[in-house]
Structure formats: structure tokens, C-alpha cells
PDB file of C-alpha atoms in Angstrom:
ATOM      1  CA  MET U   1     -58.878  19.670 -23.179  1.00 81.00           C
ATOM      2  CA  LYS U   2     -58.417  16.209 -24.675  1.00 92.00           C
ATOM      3  CA  ILE U   3     -54.946  14.855 -25.354  1.00 95.00           C
ATOM      4  CA  GLN U   4     -54.589  11.919 -27.698  1.00 94.00           C
ATOM      5  CA  ILE U   5     -51.388   9.881 -27.959  1.00 93.00           C
ATOM      6  CA  ARG U   6     -51.013   7.589 -30.941  1.00 90.00           C
ATOM      7  CA  ASN U   7     -48.329   5.003 -31.640  1.00 87.00           C
ATOM      8  CA  LEU U   8     -45.785   6.560 -29.313  1.00 88.00           C
ATOM      9  CA  ASN U   9     -42.364   4.930 -29.595  1.00 86.00           C
ATOM     10  CA  SER U  10     -39.409   6.313 -27.713  1.00 86.00           C
ATOM     11  CA  THR U  11     -36.423   5.372 -25.588  1.00 89.00           C
ATOM     12  CA  SER U  12     -34.782   8.027 -23.501  1.00 90.00           C
ATOM     13  CA  THR U  13     -33.436   8.933 -20.056  1.00 93.00           C
ATOM     14  CA  PRO U  14     -35.898  11.083 -18.091  1.00 94.00           C
ATOM     15  CA  THR U  15     -34.485  13.000 -15.138  1.00 93.00           C
ATOM     16  CA  LEU U  16     -35.691  14.602 -11.907  1.00 94.00           C
ATOM     17  CA  PHE U  17     -34.044  17.379  -9.875  1.00 91.00           C
ATOM     18  CA  HIS U  18     -30.962  17.016 -12.132  1.00 86.00           C
ATOM     19  CA  GLN U  19     -30.027  14.134  -9.810  1.00 87.00           C
ATOM     20  CA  TYR U  20     -32.109  11.046 -10.602  1.00 90.00           C
ATOM     21  CA  SER U  21     -32.465   9.395 -13.988  1.00 92.00           C
ATOM     22  CA  MET U  22     -33.012   6.041 -15.643  1.00 91.00           C
ATOM     23  CA  ILE U  23     -33.362   4.569 -19.111  1.00 92.00           C
ATOM     24  CA  ASP U  24     -37.018   4.216 -19.980  1.00 93.00           C
ATOM     25  CA  SER U  25     -38.729   2.909 -23.099  1.00 91.00           C
ATOM     26  CA  ILE U  26     -42.261   2.936 -24.452  1.00 89.00           C
ATOM     27  CA  ARG U  27     -43.523   1.160 -27.564  1.00 87.00           C
ATOM     28  CA  ASP U  28     -46.701   1.432 -29.659  1.00 86.00           C
ATOM     29  CA  PHE U  29     -48.464   3.313 -26.870  1.00 91.00           C
ATOM     30  CA  ASN U  30     -51.947   4.781 -27.320  1.00 93.00           C
ATOM     31  CA  LEU U  31     -53.979   6.772 -24.810  1.00 95.00           C
ATOM     32  CA  THR U  32     -56.664   9.454 -24.739  1.00 96.00           C
ATOM     33  CA  ILE U  33     -56.400  11.773 -21.729  1.00 97.00           C
ATOM     34  CA  GLU U  34     -59.689  13.371 -20.768  1.00 97.00           C
ATOM     35  CA  PRO U  35     -59.978  16.545 -18.652  1.00 96.00           C
ATOM     36  CA  GLY U  36     -60.577  16.155 -14.924  1.00 97.00           C
ATOM     37  CA  LYS U  37     -59.250  12.595 -14.674  1.00 97.00           C
ATOM     38  CA  ILE U  38     -56.404  10.935 -12.806  1.00 97.00           C
ATOM     39  CA  TYR U  39     -54.614   8.195 -14.747  1.00 97.00           C
ATOM     40  CA  GLY U  40     -52.586   5.478 -13.086  1.00 97.00           C
ATOM     41  CA  LEU U  41     -49.871   4.064 -15.353  1.00 96.00           C
ATOM     42  CA  VAL U  42     -49.060   0.651 -13.930  1.00 96.00           C
ATOM     43  CA  GLY U  43     -45.898  -1.095 -15.000  1.00 94.00           C
ATOM     44  CA  SER U  44     -42.473  -2.220 -13.884  1.00 91.00           C
ATOM     45  CA  MET U  45     -39.515   0.139 -13.760  1.00 90.00           C
ATOM     46  CA  GLY U  46     -38.420   1.019 -17.279  1.00 91.00           C
ATOM     47  CA  SER U  47     -41.746   0.191 -18.939  1.00 92.00           C
ATOM     48  CA  GLY U  48     -42.415   3.757 -20.050  1.00 94.00           C
ATOM     49  CA  GLY U  49     -44.422   5.418 -17.270  1.00 95.00           C
ATOM     50  CA  TRP U  50     -41.787   7.969 -16.354  1.00 95.00           C
ATOM     51  CA  LEU U  51     -40.893   8.607 -19.989  1.00 94.00           C
ATOM     52  CA  LEU U  52     -44.536   9.372 -20.789  1.00 95.00           C
ATOM     53  CA  SER U  53     -44.690  11.937 -17.962  1.00 95.00           C
ATOM     54  CA  TYR U  54     -41.434  13.473 -19.115  1.00 95.00           C
ATOM     55  CA  PHE U  55     -42.650  13.469 -22.701  1.00 93.00           C
ATOM     56  CA  LEU U  56     -45.990  15.158 -21.961  1.00 95.00           C
ATOM     57  CA  ALA U  57     -44.313  17.802 -19.798  1.00 96.00           C
ATOM     58  CA  GLY U  58     -42.473  18.891 -22.947  1.00 93.00           C
ATOM     59  CA  LYS U  59     -39.092  17.891 -21.563  1.00 90.00           C
ATOM     60  CA  GLU U  60     -38.228  15.247 -24.179  1.00 79.00           C
ATOM     61  CA  GLU U  61     -36.735  17.123 -27.106  1.00 66.00           C
ATOM     62  CA  LEU U  62     -37.169  14.117 -29.393  1.00 49.00           C
ATOM     63  CA  LEU U  63     -40.816  15.113 -29.789  1.00 50.00           C
ATOM     64  CA  SER U  64     -39.986  18.255 -31.747  1.00 43.00           C
ATOM     65  CA  GLU U  65     -37.665  16.256 -34.000  1.00 43.00           C
ATOM     66  CA  CYS U  66     -40.034  13.418 -34.881  1.00 45.00           C
ATOM     67  CA  LEU U  67     -43.290  15.383 -35.049  1.00 46.00           C
ATOM     68  CA  ASP U  68     -44.941  15.124 -38.444  1.00 48.00           C
ATOM     69  CA  MET U  69     -47.886  17.493 -38.838  1.00 44.00           C
ATOM     70  CA  SER U  70     -49.653  14.994 -41.116  1.00 46.00           C
ATOM     71  CA  HIS U  71     -49.104  12.058 -38.761  1.00 52.00           C
ATOM     72  CA  SER U  72     -48.860  13.512 -35.292  1.00 54.00           C
ATOM     73  CA  ILE U  73     -47.843  11.519 -32.243  1.00 80.00           C
ATOM     74  CA  VAL U  74     -49.703  13.809 -29.841  1.00 88.00           C
ATOM     75  CA  THR U  75     -52.750  15.976 -30.477  1.00 90.00           C
ATOM     76  CA  LEU U  76     -54.588  18.460 -28.280  1.00 92.00           C
ATOM     77  CA  ASP U  77     -58.285  18.700 -29.126  1.00 91.00           C
ATOM     78  CA  ASP U  78     -57.381  17.082 -32.475  1.00 87.00           C
ATOM     79  CA  ASP U  79     -54.697  19.660 -33.305  1.00 90.00           C
ATOM     80  CA  PRO U  80     -51.046  18.541 -33.532  1.00 88.00           C
ATOM     81  CA  VAL U  81     -48.806  19.772 -30.726  1.00 89.00           C
ATOM     82  CA  ASN U  82     -45.081  20.189 -30.182  1.00 88.00           C
ATOM     83  CA  ASN U  83     -42.880  20.653 -27.118  1.00 90.00           C
ATOM     84  CA  GLU U  84     -43.747  24.317 -26.684  1.00 92.00           C
ATOM     85  CA  VAL U  85     -47.475  23.605 -26.563  1.00 93.00           C
ATOM     86  CA  LEU U  86     -46.942  20.832 -24.014  1.00 95.00           C
ATOM     87  CA  LYS U  87     -44.820  23.133 -21.862  1.00 95.00           C
ATOM     88  CA  ARG U  88     -47.593  25.722 -21.832  1.00 96.00           C
ATOM     89  CA  ILE U  89     -50.242  23.305 -20.569  1.00 97.00           C
ATOM     90  CA  SER U  90     -48.169  21.042 -18.294  1.00 97.00           C
ATOM     91  CA  CYS U  91     -46.618  20.998 -14.849  1.00 98.00           C
ATOM     92  CA  TYR U  92     -43.810  18.533 -14.145  1.00 98.00           C
ATOM     93  CA  VAL U  93     -44.529  17.556 -10.548  1.00 97.00           C
ATOM     94  CA  GLY U  94     -41.519  18.205  -8.337  1.00 95.00           C
ATOM     95  CA  GLU U  95     -39.890  20.662 -10.718  1.00 96.00           C
ATOM     96  CA  GLY U  96     -42.801  22.968 -11.507  1.00 97.00           C
ATOM     97  CA  VAL U  97     -43.513  24.818 -14.736  1.00 98.00           C
ATOM     98  CA  ALA U  98     -41.503  25.545 -17.870  1.00 96.00           C
ATOM     99  CA  GLU U  99     -41.900  29.284 -17.350  1.00 96.00           C
ATOM    100  CA  PHE U 100     -39.570  28.935 -14.371  1.00 95.00           C
ATOM    101  CA  PRO U 101     -37.370  25.859 -14.938  1.00 92.00           C
ATOM    102  CA  TYR U 102     -36.260  24.025 -11.828  1.00 93.00           C
ATOM    103  CA  ARG U 103     -32.848  25.162 -10.653  1.00 87.00           C
ATOM    104  CA  SER U 104     -30.799  23.211  -8.166  1.00 85.00           C
ATOM    105  CA  PHE U 105     -28.237  24.801  -5.871  1.00 82.00           C
ATOM    106  CA  LYS U 106     -25.419  23.202  -3.895  1.00 77.00           C
ATOM    107  CA  THR U 107     -25.485  25.941  -1.262  1.00 79.00           C
ATOM    108  CA  TYR U 108     -28.240  28.142   0.077  1.00 75.00           C
ATOM    109  CA  PRO U 109     -27.946  31.434  -1.825  1.00 75.00           C
ATOM    110  CA  GLY U 110     -28.554  34.746  -0.098  1.00 75.00           C
ATOM    111  CA  PRO U 111     -30.938  37.453  -1.339  1.00 73.00           C
ATOM    112  CA  LEU U 112     -28.157  39.224  -3.257  1.00 79.00           C
ATOM    113  CA  THR U 113     -27.223  36.025  -5.117  1.00 81.00           C
ATOM    114  CA  TRP U 114     -30.889  35.446  -5.946  1.00 78.00           C
ATOM    115  CA  LYS U 115     -31.181  38.921  -7.395  1.00 78.00           C
ATOM    116  CA  LEU U 116     -28.037  38.570  -9.512  1.00 83.00           C
ATOM    117  CA  LYS U 117     -29.039  35.137 -10.833  1.00 82.00           C
ATOM    118  CA  LYS U 118     -32.725  36.092 -11.172  1.00 83.00           C
ATOM    119  CA  VAL U 119     -33.808  33.252  -8.910  1.00 84.00           C
ATOM    120  CA  ARG U 120     -37.522  33.158  -8.055  1.00 91.00           C
ATOM    121  CA  SER U 121     -38.939  31.901  -4.784  1.00 92.00           C
ATOM    122  CA  VAL U 122     -42.011  29.662  -4.682  1.00 95.00           C
ATOM    123  CA  ALA U 123     -44.084  32.689  -3.622  1.00 95.00           C
ATOM    124  CA  ASP U 124     -42.698  34.701  -6.548  1.00 94.00           C
ATOM    125  CA  GLN U 125     -43.625  31.947  -8.984  1.00 97.00           C
ATOM    126  CA  ILE U 126     -47.144  31.598  -7.607  1.00 98.00           C
ATOM    127  CA  ALA U 127     -47.665  35.357  -7.776  1.00 97.00           C
ATOM    128  CA  GLU U 128     -46.397  35.429 -11.365  1.00 98.00           C
ATOM    129  CA  GLY U 129     -48.644  32.511 -12.286  1.00 98.00           C
ATOM    130  CA  ILE U 130     -51.679  34.331 -10.901  1.00 98.00           C
ATOM    131  CA  LYS U 131     -50.739  37.418 -12.897  1.00 98.00           C
ATOM    132  CA  ARG U 132     -50.138  35.614 -16.187  1.00 97.00           C
ATOM    133  CA  SER U 133     -53.129  33.282 -16.090  1.00 97.00           C
ATOM    134  CA  GLY U 134     -55.681  35.625 -14.541  1.00 97.00           C
ATOM    135  CA  ASN U 135     -56.255  33.148 -11.705  1.00 97.00           C
ATOM    136  CA  PRO U 136     -58.904  34.691  -9.411  1.00 97.00           C
ATOM    137  CA  LEU U 137     -57.248  33.344  -6.239  1.00 98.00           C
ATOM    138  CA  THR U 138     -54.624  35.148  -4.184  1.00 98.00           C
ATOM    139  CA  LEU U 139     -51.173  33.995  -3.141  1.00 97.00           C
ATOM    140  CA  GLY U 140     -52.462  33.442   0.392  1.00 97.00           C
ATOM    141  CA  GLN U 141     -55.424  31.374  -0.784  1.00 98.00           C
ATOM    142  CA  ILE U 142     -53.303  29.090  -2.968  1.00 98.00           C
ATOM    143  CA  ALA U 143     -50.684  28.732  -0.223  1.00 97.00           C
ATOM    144  CA  GLY U 144     -53.464  27.702   2.162  1.00 97.00           C
ATOM    145  CA  MET U 145     -55.001  25.208  -0.265  1.00 97.00           C
ATOM    146  CA  PHE U 146     -51.678  23.427  -0.793  1.00 97.00           C
ATOM    147  CA  GLU U 147     -50.608  23.815   2.847  1.00 96.00           C
ATOM    148  CA  LEU U 148     -47.404  25.686   2.075  1.00 97.00           C
ATOM    149  CA  THR U 149     -45.551  27.056   5.081  1.00 94.00           C
ATOM    150  CA  GLY U 150     -43.786  30.275   5.950  1.00 93.00           C
ATOM    151  CA  LEU U 151     -46.001  32.900   4.303  1.00 93.00           C
ATOM    152  CA  ASP U 152     -46.481  34.634   7.660  1.00 90.00           C
ATOM    153  CA  LYS U 153     -42.801  34.764   8.619  1.00 84.00           C
ATOM    154  CA  PRO U 154     -41.817  38.281   9.735  1.00 62.00           C
ATOM    155  CA  LYS U 155     -38.701  38.352   7.572  1.00 64.00           C
ATOM    156  CA  ARG U 156     -38.568  37.447   3.927  1.00 62.00           C
ATOM    157  CA  TYR U 157     -36.711  34.175   3.051  1.00 66.00           C
ATOM    158  CA  GLN U 158     -37.314  32.640   6.505  1.00 78.00           C
ATOM    159  CA  GLY U 159     -40.326  30.578   5.431  1.00 89.00           C
ATOM    160  CA  LYS U 160     -40.103  27.813   2.851  1.00 92.00           C
ATOM    161  CA  ILE U 161     -42.524  29.554   0.501  1.00 94.00           C
ATOM    162  CA  HIS U 162     -40.047  32.439   0.291  1.00 91.00           C
ATOM    163  CA  ARG U 163     -37.222  30.129  -0.820  1.00 89.00           C
ATOM    164  CA  PRO U 164     -36.472  28.688  -4.273  1.00 91.00           C
ATOM    165  CA  LEU U 165     -38.169  25.381  -5.028  1.00 94.00           C
ATOM    166  CA  ALA U 166     -34.854  23.541  -4.576  1.00 91.00           C
ATOM    167  CA  PHE U 167     -34.847  24.455  -0.873  1.00 89.00           C
ATOM    168  CA  ASN U 168     -38.359  23.276  -0.043  1.00 91.00           C
ATOM    169  CA  SER U 169     -37.291  19.707   0.906  1.00 87.00           C
ATOM    170  CA  GLY U 170     -40.340  17.424   1.120  1.00 86.00           C
ATOM    171  CA  GLU U 171     -42.656  20.399   0.624  1.00 93.00           C
ATOM    172  CA  ARG U 172     -41.233  20.792  -2.872  1.00 94.00           C
ATOM    173  CA  TRP U 173     -43.817  18.317  -4.236  1.00 95.00           C
ATOM    174  CA  ARG U 174     -46.872  20.280  -3.169  1.00 96.00           C
ATOM    175  CA  ALA U 175     -45.128  23.600  -3.853  1.00 97.00           C
ATOM    176  CA  SER U 176     -44.704  22.532  -7.473  1.00 97.00           C
ATOM    177  CA  LEU U 177     -48.403  21.608  -7.617  1.00 98.00           C
ATOM    178  CA  ALA U 178     -49.294  25.029  -6.210  1.00 98.00           C
ATOM    179  CA  ILE U 179     -47.187  26.765  -8.842  1.00 98.00           C
ATOM    180  CA  GLY U 180     -48.898  24.777 -11.592  1.00 98.00           C
ATOM    181  CA  TYR U 181     -52.292  25.571 -10.074  1.00 98.00           C
ATOM    182  CA  ALA U 182     -51.465  29.300 -10.026  1.00 98.00           C
ATOM    183  CA  PHE U 183     -50.598  29.097 -13.737  1.00 98.00           C
ATOM    184  CA  GLN U 184     -53.841  27.118 -14.285  1.00 98.00           C
ATOM    185  CA  LYS U 185     -51.978  24.252 -15.926  1.00 98.00           C
ATOM    186  CA  GLN U 186     -54.181  21.566 -17.444  1.00 97.00           C
ATOM    187  CA  LEU U 187     -51.899  18.528 -17.228  1.00 98.00           C
ATOM    188  CA  TYR U 188     -49.807  17.371 -14.245  1.00 98.00           C
ATOM    189  CA  CYS U 189     -47.077  14.854 -15.020  1.00 98.00           C
ATOM    190  CA  VAL U 190     -45.770  12.865 -12.058  1.00 97.00           C
ATOM    191  CA  PRO U 191     -42.301  11.305 -12.494  1.00 96.00           C
ATOM    192  CA  TRP U 192     -41.290   7.823 -11.364  1.00 94.00           C
ATOM    193  CA  ILE U 193     -40.744   8.415  -7.636  1.00 91.00           C
ATOM    194  CA  GLU U 194     -40.773   4.957  -6.099  1.00 90.00           C
ATOM    195  CA  PRO U 195     -40.143   4.375  -3.360  1.00 81.00           C
ATOM    196  CA  HIS U 196     -39.115   7.665  -1.717  1.00 76.00           C
ATOM    197  CA  GLY U 197     -41.571  10.143  -3.237  1.00 82.00           C
ATOM    198  CA  LEU U 198     -44.723   8.017  -3.067  1.00 85.00           C
ATOM    199  CA  PHE U 199     -45.406   9.029   0.542  1.00 82.00           C
ATOM    200  CA  TYR U 200     -45.484  12.715  -0.398  1.00 83.00           C
ATOM    201  CA  ILE U 201     -47.556  12.325  -3.544  1.00 89.00           C
ATOM    202  CA  LEU U 202     -49.952   9.525  -2.626  1.00 92.00           C
ATOM    203  CA  GLY U 203     -50.337   9.985   1.133  1.00 91.00           C
ATOM    204  CA  GLN U 204     -53.504  11.447   2.630  1.00 92.00           C
ATOM    205  CA  LEU U 205     -52.494  15.063   1.971  1.00 93.00           C
ATOM    206  CA  GLY U 206     -51.254  14.266  -1.525  1.00 93.00           C
ATOM    207  CA  ARG U 207     -54.532  12.622  -2.454  1.00 95.00           C
ATOM    208  CA  LYS U 208     -56.401  15.673  -1.222  1.00 96.00           C
ATOM    209  CA  LEU U 209     -54.263  17.972  -3.378  1.00 96.00           C
ATOM    210  CA  LEU U 210     -54.584  15.736  -6.439  1.00 96.00           C
ATOM    211  CA  GLY U 211     -58.353  15.911  -5.890  1.00 96.00           C
ATOM    212  CA  ILE U 212     -58.159  19.708  -6.005  1.00 97.00           C
ATOM    213  CA  LEU U 213     -56.419  19.504  -9.361  1.00 97.00           C
ATOM    214  CA  ARG U 214     -58.976  17.049 -10.719  1.00 97.00           C
ATOM    215  CA  ASP U 215     -61.856  19.247  -9.509  1.00 96.00           C
ATOM    216  CA  SER U 216     -60.321  22.176 -11.377  1.00 96.00           C
ATOM    217  CA  GLY U 217     -60.604  20.182 -14.614  1.00 97.00           C
ATOM    218  CA  ALA U 218     -56.935  19.264 -14.877  1.00 98.00           C
ATOM    219  CA  SER U 219     -55.644  15.819 -15.805  1.00 98.00           C
ATOM    220  CA  VAL U 220     -52.988  13.958 -13.814  1.00 98.00           C
ATOM    221  CA  ILE U 221     -50.829  11.005 -14.869  1.00 97.00           C
ATOM    222  CA  ILE U 222     -49.067   8.918 -12.214  1.00 97.00           C
ATOM    223  CA  PRO U 223     -46.671   6.050 -13.055  1.00 96.00           C
ATOM    224  CA  VAL U 224     -46.485   3.324 -10.380  1.00 96.00           C
ATOM    225  CA  SER U 225     -45.377  -0.295 -10.196  1.00 95.00           C
ATOM    226  CA  ASP U 226     -48.566  -1.620  -8.567  1.00 94.00           C
ATOM    227  CA  GLU U 227     -52.189  -0.540  -8.809  1.00 94.00           C
ATOM    228  CA  LYS U 228     -52.516  -0.785  -5.011  1.00 94.00           C
ATOM    229  CA  TYR U 229     -50.719   2.566  -4.736  1.00 94.00           C
ATOM    230  CA  ILE U 230     -53.474   4.378  -6.611  1.00 94.00           C
ATOM    231  CA  ALA U 231     -56.474   2.368  -5.419  1.00 93.00           C
ATOM    232  CA  GLY U 232     -59.427   4.671  -4.824  1.00 93.00           C
ATOM    233  CA  LEU U 233     -57.628   7.569  -6.500  1.00 95.00           C
ATOM    234  CA  ALA U 234     -57.171   6.853 -10.208  1.00 96.00           C
ATOM    235  CA  ASP U 235     -60.181   7.279 -12.480  1.00 97.00           C
ATOM    236  CA  GLU U 236     -58.541   5.060 -15.066  1.00 97.00           C
ATOM    237  CA  ILE U 237     -55.720   2.525 -14.860  1.00 96.00           C
ATOM    238  CA  VAL U 238     -53.493   1.863 -17.864  1.00 96.00           C
ATOM    239  CA  TYR U 239     -51.232  -1.194 -17.828  1.00 95.00           C
ATOM    240  CA  LEU U 240     -47.836  -0.802 -19.452  1.00 93.00           C
ATOM    241  CA  LYS U 241     -45.953  -3.615 -21.138  1.00 85.00           C
ATOM    242  CA  PRO U 242     -42.311  -4.272 -20.174  1.00 81.00           C
ATOM    243  CA  CYS U 243     -39.957  -2.990 -22.832  1.00 66.00           C
ATOM    244  CA  ASP U 244     -37.733  -5.390 -24.772  1.00 59.00           C
ATOM    245  CA  PHE U 245     -34.526  -4.739 -22.869  1.00 50.00           C
ATOM    246  CA  MET U 246     -36.361  -5.198 -19.549  1.00 49.00           C
ATOM    247  CA  LYS U 247     -37.720  -8.524 -20.808  1.00 48.00           C
ATOM    248  CA  ASP U 248     -34.187  -9.593 -21.690  1.00 46.00           C
ATOM    249  CA  ASP U 249     -32.969  -8.650 -18.216  1.00 45.00           C
ATOM    250  CA  LEU U 250     -35.790 -10.620 -16.613  1.00 37.00           C
ATOM    251  CA  ALA U 251     -35.031 -13.635 -18.797  1.00 34.00           C
ATOM    252  CA  ASP U 252     -31.359 -13.479 -17.823  1.00 35.00           C
ATOM    253  CA  GLU U 253     -32.315 -13.193 -14.165  1.00 35.00           C
ATOM    254  CA  ASN U 254     -34.634 -16.200 -14.398  1.00 30.00           C
ATOM    255  CA  ALA U 255     -31.924 -18.189 -16.180  1.00 28.00           C
ATOM    256  CA  ILE U 256     -29.518 -17.409 -13.361  1.00 28.00           C
ATOM    257  CA  LYS U 257     -32.056 -18.514 -10.768  1.00 27.00           C
ATOM    258  CA  LEU U 258     -32.602 -21.817 -12.567  1.00 26.00           C
ATOM    259  CA  THR U 259     -28.892 -22.613 -12.549  1.00 22.00           C
ATOM    260  CA  GLU U 260     -28.390 -21.843  -8.841  1.00 25.00           C
TER     261      GLU U 260
END
């Protein structure tokens, strides 16, 4: 699977967990994403790294509006793609897969509430991914690979793996990777998670799990502010240019410093 991005121009507000968001902008961006590679997108906040992840996960509706089949922004193995195609091949790290959109809850729902609202646990999603994709691994094997906890709890819903993704706390990151792996997704899109999420994604365990994805032939894109965060991990580093409004903010900031 080769994804080619040509002349991507967009400004939008990507979100994560329905809680965090920021204005992000990318201009005249070109990149070819090869299978089995980890890409580090290095740039300051707002320079397009998060927007690209959001875009390639099929979560930016603007793509379906501006897609021209004769002059495509994104192609997959040279064929034009739209949001639905991107959703089928991608996993949005932290939120999981489009087949089971991330749902956030203010209170911990009981089993009856789950049934009424058709809420799926992490284990349910992994099992469904195995079924749909024909993945040869079992729920237990995938849970072990991604070090998910609670599969052996005597009562259902006691362990984290038996809860919805929203109630997996810090384990939610690797649970979302496991769900994508069960569905055999080919592209993993990491959001902008500095500074709080970097420990979970780029720590020793996170690097091990990202290696599993790469070995399976999947591609991973990770936006960061400094290449030191992905040293020894990324197969290719792409440097992003600050967008115009970020340049203006920096110029204003420098002007203020000069007058102090």
C-alpha cells in the first residue's frame, strides 16, 4: 500500500477524545507514504502535523468536498481515494477505528446501559476486528501482544479490556492500537499529543508496539515538535513549515520582546 499526498492545502480544527482541539494548517504539502515505515512529522504546534493525521484517518470532511477525481489530493496505489477509503485503512490512535467511533462518557455506564446504547468494549471491538478481517490471531494473543489488562478477570467488565475505550485511562492508547491491529489496518495516524501523551506513545513499551505495527507492513505517522522524540524510531523524518498565522504570531511575539 502506497499513499501519495499531493499539494495538500487545508486549515481546520482536529480534535481528540471530543475534548482537545486546536487550529492547524498545512500548505502545499507533498509526501509518499510507503508500507512498513514510521514517519516523524517534525514541526511547531499548528504547522500541520496533527491535521495531516486527522486528514488521513478520514476524519476531515473537507476531503470529500474538495476531491477531484482528475486531480486528486490523495491516492492509494495511484487510485484516488475519499474519506470512506481512508476510514477503511486507517486507525486514529487513541480513538480507534471508524467501524466503532470513539464514544466518551461522563459516568461509568453499567452493562444494561451498554446494551441499550450498543456500546462495545475493547475486547468486543478486537473480537469483531478479527472476525471482519480474517486476522489469524485470537483475542488473547492480541491482548498479550499489546499488554492489555483484565482479560482474565473472573467477572465481565472488571478488567479494562472489558470496558469501553473511554474508560481505559492511559491504556487507551495501546488498546486503540490493538483494535486497529485486529482489523488489520494499514495506516496508523497519531494525533498531536505533546506533552501528556508522548510518554505513552513513545516510551519503551510504545516503541515496541509501534515496531509490531511496522513489522506487520503498516505505516505510522507521528507529529512531534522535535526530532529527538522519534530518534531511533522513525524511518523517515519530514520537516513541516510553520503556517502563515503561526509566523505572524511569532513575529508579534518577537516584536514584543524587542520593546521590553
